[in-house]
CSV table of C-alpha atoms in Angstrom, one decimal:
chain,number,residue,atom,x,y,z
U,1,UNK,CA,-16.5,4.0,-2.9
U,2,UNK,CA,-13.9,6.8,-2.8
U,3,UNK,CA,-10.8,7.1,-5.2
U,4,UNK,CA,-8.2,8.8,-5.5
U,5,UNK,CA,-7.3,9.6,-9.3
U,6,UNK,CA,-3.6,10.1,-9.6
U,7,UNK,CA,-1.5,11.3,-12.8
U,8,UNK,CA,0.2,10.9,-15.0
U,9,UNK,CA,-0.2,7.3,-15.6
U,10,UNK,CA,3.5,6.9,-16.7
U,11,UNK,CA,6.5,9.3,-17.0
U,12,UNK,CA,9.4,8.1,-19.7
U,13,UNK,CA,12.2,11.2,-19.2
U,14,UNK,CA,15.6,11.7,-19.3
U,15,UNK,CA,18.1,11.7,-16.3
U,16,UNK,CA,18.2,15.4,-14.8
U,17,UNK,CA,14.8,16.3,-15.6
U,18,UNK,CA,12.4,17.6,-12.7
U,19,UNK,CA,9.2,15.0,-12.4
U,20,UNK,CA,5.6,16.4,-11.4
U,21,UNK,CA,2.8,14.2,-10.6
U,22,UNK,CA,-0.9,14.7,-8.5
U,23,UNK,CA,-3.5,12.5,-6.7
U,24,UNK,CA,-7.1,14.7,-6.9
U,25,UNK,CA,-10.1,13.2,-5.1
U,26,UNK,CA,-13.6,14.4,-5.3
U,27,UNK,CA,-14.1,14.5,-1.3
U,28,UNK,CA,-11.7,16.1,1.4
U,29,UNK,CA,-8.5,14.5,2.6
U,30,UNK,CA,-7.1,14.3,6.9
U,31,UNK,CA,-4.2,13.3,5.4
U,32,UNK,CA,-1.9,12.4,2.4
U,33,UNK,CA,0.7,9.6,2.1
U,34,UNK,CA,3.0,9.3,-0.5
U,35,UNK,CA,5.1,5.9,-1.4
U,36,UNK,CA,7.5,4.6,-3.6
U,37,UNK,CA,7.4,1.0,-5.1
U,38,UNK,CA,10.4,-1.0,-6.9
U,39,UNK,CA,10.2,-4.3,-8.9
U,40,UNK,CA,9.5,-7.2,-6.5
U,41,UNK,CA,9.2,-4.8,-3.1
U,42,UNK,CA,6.9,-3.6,-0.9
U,43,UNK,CA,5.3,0.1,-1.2
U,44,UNK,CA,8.3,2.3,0.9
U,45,UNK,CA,7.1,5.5,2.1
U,46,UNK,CA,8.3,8.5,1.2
U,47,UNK,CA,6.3,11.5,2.7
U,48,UNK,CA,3.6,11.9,5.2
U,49,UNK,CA,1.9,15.5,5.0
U,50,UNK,CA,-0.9,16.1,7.3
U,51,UNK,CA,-2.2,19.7,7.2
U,52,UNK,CA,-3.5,21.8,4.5
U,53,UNK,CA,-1.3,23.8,2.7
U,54,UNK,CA,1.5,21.7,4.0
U,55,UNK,CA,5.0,21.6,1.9
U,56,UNK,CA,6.8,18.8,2.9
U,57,UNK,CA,10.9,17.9,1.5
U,58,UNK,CA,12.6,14.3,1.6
U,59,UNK,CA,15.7,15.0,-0.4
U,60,UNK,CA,15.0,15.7,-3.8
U,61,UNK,CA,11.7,15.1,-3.3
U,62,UNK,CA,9.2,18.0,-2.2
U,63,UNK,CA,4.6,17.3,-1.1
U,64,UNK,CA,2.3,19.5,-0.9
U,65,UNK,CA,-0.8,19.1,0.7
U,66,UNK,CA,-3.2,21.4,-1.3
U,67,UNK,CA,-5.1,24.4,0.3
U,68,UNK,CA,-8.4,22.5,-0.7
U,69,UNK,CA,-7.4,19.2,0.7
U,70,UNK,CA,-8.9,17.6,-2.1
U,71,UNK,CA,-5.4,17.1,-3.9
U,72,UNK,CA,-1.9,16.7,-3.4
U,73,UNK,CA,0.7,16.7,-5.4
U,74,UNK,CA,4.9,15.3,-5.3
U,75,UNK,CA,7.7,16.8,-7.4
U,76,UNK,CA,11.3,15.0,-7.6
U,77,UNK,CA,14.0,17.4,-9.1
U,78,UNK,CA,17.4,16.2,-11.1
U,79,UNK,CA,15.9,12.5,-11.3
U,80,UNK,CA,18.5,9.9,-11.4
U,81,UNK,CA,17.7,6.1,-12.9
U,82,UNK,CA,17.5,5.5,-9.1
U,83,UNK,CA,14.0,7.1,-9.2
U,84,UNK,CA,12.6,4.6,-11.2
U,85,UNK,CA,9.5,3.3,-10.2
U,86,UNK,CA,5.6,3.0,-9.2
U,87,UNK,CA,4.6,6.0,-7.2
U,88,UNK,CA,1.3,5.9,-5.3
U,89,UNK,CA,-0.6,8.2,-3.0
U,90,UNK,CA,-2.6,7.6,-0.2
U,91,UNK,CA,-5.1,9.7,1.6
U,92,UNK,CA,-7.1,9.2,4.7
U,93,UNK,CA,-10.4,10.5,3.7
U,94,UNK,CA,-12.4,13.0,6.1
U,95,UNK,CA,-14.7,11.7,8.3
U,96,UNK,CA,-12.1,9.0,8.8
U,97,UNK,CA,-12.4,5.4,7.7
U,98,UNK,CA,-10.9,4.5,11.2
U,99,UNK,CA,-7.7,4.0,10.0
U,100,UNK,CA,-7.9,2.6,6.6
U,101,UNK,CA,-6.0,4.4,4.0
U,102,UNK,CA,-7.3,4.9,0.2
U,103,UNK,CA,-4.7,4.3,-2.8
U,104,UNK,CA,-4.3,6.3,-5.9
U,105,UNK,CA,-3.8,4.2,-8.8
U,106,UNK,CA,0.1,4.8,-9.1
U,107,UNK,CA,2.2,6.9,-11.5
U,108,UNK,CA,4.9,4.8,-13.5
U,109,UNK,CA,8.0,6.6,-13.5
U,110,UNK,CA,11.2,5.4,-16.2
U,111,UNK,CA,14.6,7.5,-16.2
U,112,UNK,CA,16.7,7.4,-19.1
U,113,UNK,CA,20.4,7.6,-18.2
X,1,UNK,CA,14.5,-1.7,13.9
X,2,UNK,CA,13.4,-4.5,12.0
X,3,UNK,CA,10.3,-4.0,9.0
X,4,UNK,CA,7.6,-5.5,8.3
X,5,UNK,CA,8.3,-9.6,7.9
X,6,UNK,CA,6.6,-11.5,5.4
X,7,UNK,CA,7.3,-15.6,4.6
X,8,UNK,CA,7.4,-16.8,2.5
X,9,UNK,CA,8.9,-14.2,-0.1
X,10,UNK,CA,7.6,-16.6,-3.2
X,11,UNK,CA,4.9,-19.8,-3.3
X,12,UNK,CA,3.8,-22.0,-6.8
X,13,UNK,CA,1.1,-24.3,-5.6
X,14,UNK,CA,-1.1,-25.9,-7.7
X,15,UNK,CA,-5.2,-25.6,-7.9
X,16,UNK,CA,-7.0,-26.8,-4.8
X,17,UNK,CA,-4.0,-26.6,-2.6
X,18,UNK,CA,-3.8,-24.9,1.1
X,19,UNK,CA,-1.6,-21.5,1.4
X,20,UNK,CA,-0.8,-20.0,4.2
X,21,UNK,CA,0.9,-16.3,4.0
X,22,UNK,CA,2.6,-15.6,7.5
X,23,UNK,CA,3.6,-11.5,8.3
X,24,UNK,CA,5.5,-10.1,11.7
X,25,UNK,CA,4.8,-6.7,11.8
X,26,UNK,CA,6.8,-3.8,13.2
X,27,UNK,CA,7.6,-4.1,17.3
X,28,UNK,CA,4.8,-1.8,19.0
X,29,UNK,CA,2.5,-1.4,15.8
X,30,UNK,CA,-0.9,-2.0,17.1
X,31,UNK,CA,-2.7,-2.4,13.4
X,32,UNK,CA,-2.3,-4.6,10.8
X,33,UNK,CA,-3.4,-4.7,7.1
X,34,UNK,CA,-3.2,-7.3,4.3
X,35,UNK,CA,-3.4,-6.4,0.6
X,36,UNK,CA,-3.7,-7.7,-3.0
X,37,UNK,CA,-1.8,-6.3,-5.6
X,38,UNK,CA,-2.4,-7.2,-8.9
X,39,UNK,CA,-1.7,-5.2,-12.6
X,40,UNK,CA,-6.0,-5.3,-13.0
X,41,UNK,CA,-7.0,-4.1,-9.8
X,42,UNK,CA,-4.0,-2.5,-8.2
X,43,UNK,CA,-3.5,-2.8,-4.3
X,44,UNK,CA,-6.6,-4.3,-2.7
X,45,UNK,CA,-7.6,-3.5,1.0
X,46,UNK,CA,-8.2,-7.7,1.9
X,47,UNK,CA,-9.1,-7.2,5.9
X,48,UNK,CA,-7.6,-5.3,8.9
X,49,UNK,CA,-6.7,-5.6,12.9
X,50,UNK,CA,-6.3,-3.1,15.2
X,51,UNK,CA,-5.0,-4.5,18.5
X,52,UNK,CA,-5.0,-8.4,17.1
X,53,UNK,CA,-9.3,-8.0,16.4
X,54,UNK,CA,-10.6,-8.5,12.9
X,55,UNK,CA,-11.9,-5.1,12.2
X,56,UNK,CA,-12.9,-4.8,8.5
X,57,UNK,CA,-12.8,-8.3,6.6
X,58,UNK,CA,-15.0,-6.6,3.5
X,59,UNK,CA,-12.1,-6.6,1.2
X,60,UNK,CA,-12.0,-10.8,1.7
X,61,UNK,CA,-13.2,-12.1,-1.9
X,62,UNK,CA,-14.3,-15.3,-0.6
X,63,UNK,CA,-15.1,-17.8,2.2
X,64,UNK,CA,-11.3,-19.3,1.0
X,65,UNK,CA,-10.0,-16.4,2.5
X,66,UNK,CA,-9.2,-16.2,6.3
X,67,UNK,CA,-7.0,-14.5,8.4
X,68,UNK,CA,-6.1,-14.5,11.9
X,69,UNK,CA,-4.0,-12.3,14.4
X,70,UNK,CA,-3.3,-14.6,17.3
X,71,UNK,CA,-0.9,-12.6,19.1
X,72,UNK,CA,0.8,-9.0,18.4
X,73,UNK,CA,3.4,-10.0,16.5
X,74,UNK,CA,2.1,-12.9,13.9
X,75,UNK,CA,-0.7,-12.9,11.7
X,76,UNK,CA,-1.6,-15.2,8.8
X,77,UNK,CA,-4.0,-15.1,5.6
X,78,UNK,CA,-5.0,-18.2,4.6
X,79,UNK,CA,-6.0,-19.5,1.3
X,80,UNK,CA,-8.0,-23.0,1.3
X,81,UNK,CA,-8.6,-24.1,-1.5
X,82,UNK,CA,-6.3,-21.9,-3.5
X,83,UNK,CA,-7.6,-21.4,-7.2
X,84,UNK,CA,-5.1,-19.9,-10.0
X,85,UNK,CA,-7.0,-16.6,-10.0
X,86,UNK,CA,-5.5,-16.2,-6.8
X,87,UNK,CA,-2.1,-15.9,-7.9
X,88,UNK,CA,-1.2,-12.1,-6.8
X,89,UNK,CA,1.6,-9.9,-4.9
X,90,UNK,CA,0.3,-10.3,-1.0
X,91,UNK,CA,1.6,-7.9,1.3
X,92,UNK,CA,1.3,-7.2,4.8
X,93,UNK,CA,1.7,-3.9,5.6
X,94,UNK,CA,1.8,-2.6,9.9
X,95,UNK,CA,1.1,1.0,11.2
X,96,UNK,CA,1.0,2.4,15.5
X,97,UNK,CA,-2.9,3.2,15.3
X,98,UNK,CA,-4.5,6.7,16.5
X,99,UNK,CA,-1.2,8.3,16.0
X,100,UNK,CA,-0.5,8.6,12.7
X,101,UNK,CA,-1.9,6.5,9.5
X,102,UNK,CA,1.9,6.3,8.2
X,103,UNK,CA,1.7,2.0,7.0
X,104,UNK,CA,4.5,0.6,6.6
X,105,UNK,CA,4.7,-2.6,4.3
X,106,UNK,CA,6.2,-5.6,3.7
X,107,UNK,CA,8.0,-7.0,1.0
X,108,UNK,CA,5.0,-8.8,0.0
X,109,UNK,CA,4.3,-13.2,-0.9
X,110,UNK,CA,4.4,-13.8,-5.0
X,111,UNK,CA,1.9,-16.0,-5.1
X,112,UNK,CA,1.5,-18.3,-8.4
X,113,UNK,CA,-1.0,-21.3,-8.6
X,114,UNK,CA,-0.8,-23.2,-11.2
């Protein structure tokens, strides 16, 4: 079946510091989700992008939806411990799979204060 | 607006016993998904409704598993008889189909049997 391979697996950095991380998939994307997990709660989405080439801001947090549609990728400038977390994208694949979504395999993020 | 609803937050059962996982999605959401999430295999697509009809139960491991969608707003997954390799984050997650795919989840069941 499709996947979506995300990375880095893990991020350990220091409050302040900028964070990048991408989902790549082999086949083209409609559409790319990306969410936010804590310890003990539910994924909480962050950013819904849903054209190509699309550059998307939620605070500190900036998407792009890339020009090939095969990738996407999230950035959070001056992280804060708040940021910790699992970070997982989500793509709906073209053709559609009526409306299932596919899940990257997340991106563990820790912030030193 | 109220989330995604999921009861309970947290079940121990032992081997052999019945669970039942309830979820309330959002107010107007016409689709509704239930996941797995564990560290091994990450979040699991179990089985989705769109408009309250089972529409993709592939993900469902075994006959054990069954859900339902009786109405709009309730829908359970059942677990009978539950086995310790069940235990596993369950969440129900709730999205407005053919307008966007944005799913919105729950807070999930921690499931432990023992």
């Amino acid at each position: 079946g499709q996947q979506l391979n995300q990375s880095p697996q893990s991020m350990f950095i220091q409050e302040g510091e900028d964070v990048s991380m991408n989902c790549t998939s082999s086949s083209i994307f409609n559409t790319w989700l990306w969410y936010k997990q804590e310890p003990g709660e539910g994924p909480v989405l962050l950013i819904a992008l849903y054209k190509a080439g699309e550059l998307t801001s939620n605070g500190r947090l900036t998407a792009q939806f890339g020009i090939t549609r095969k990738d996407s990728f999230l950035n959070i400038s001056a992280s804060i411990p708040s940021d910790v977390g699992i970070y997982f994208c989500a793509g709906q694949p073209s053709p559609p799979l009526a409306n299932k979504l596919i899940f990257g395999t997340g991106t563990l993020l820790a912030v030193q204060p | 607006d109220a989330g995604v609803i999921q009861s309970p937050r947290h079940e121990v059962t032992e081997m052999g016993q019945e669970v039942t996982l309830r979820c309330k999605p959002i107010s107007g959401h016409n689709s509704l998904f239930w996941y797995r999430q564990t560290m091994m295999r990450g979040l699991e697509l179990l089985i989705y409704f769109n408009n309250n009809v089972p529409i993709d139960d592939s993900g469902m491991p075994e006959d054990r598993f069954s859900a339902k969608m009786p109405n709009a707003s309730f829908s359970t997954l059942k677990i009978q008889p539950s086995e310790p390799r069940d235990s596993a984050v369950y969440f129900c997650a709730s999205s407005l189909m053919w307008s966007s795919y944005e799913q919105y989840f729950g807070p999930g069941t921690r499931l432990t049997v023992t």
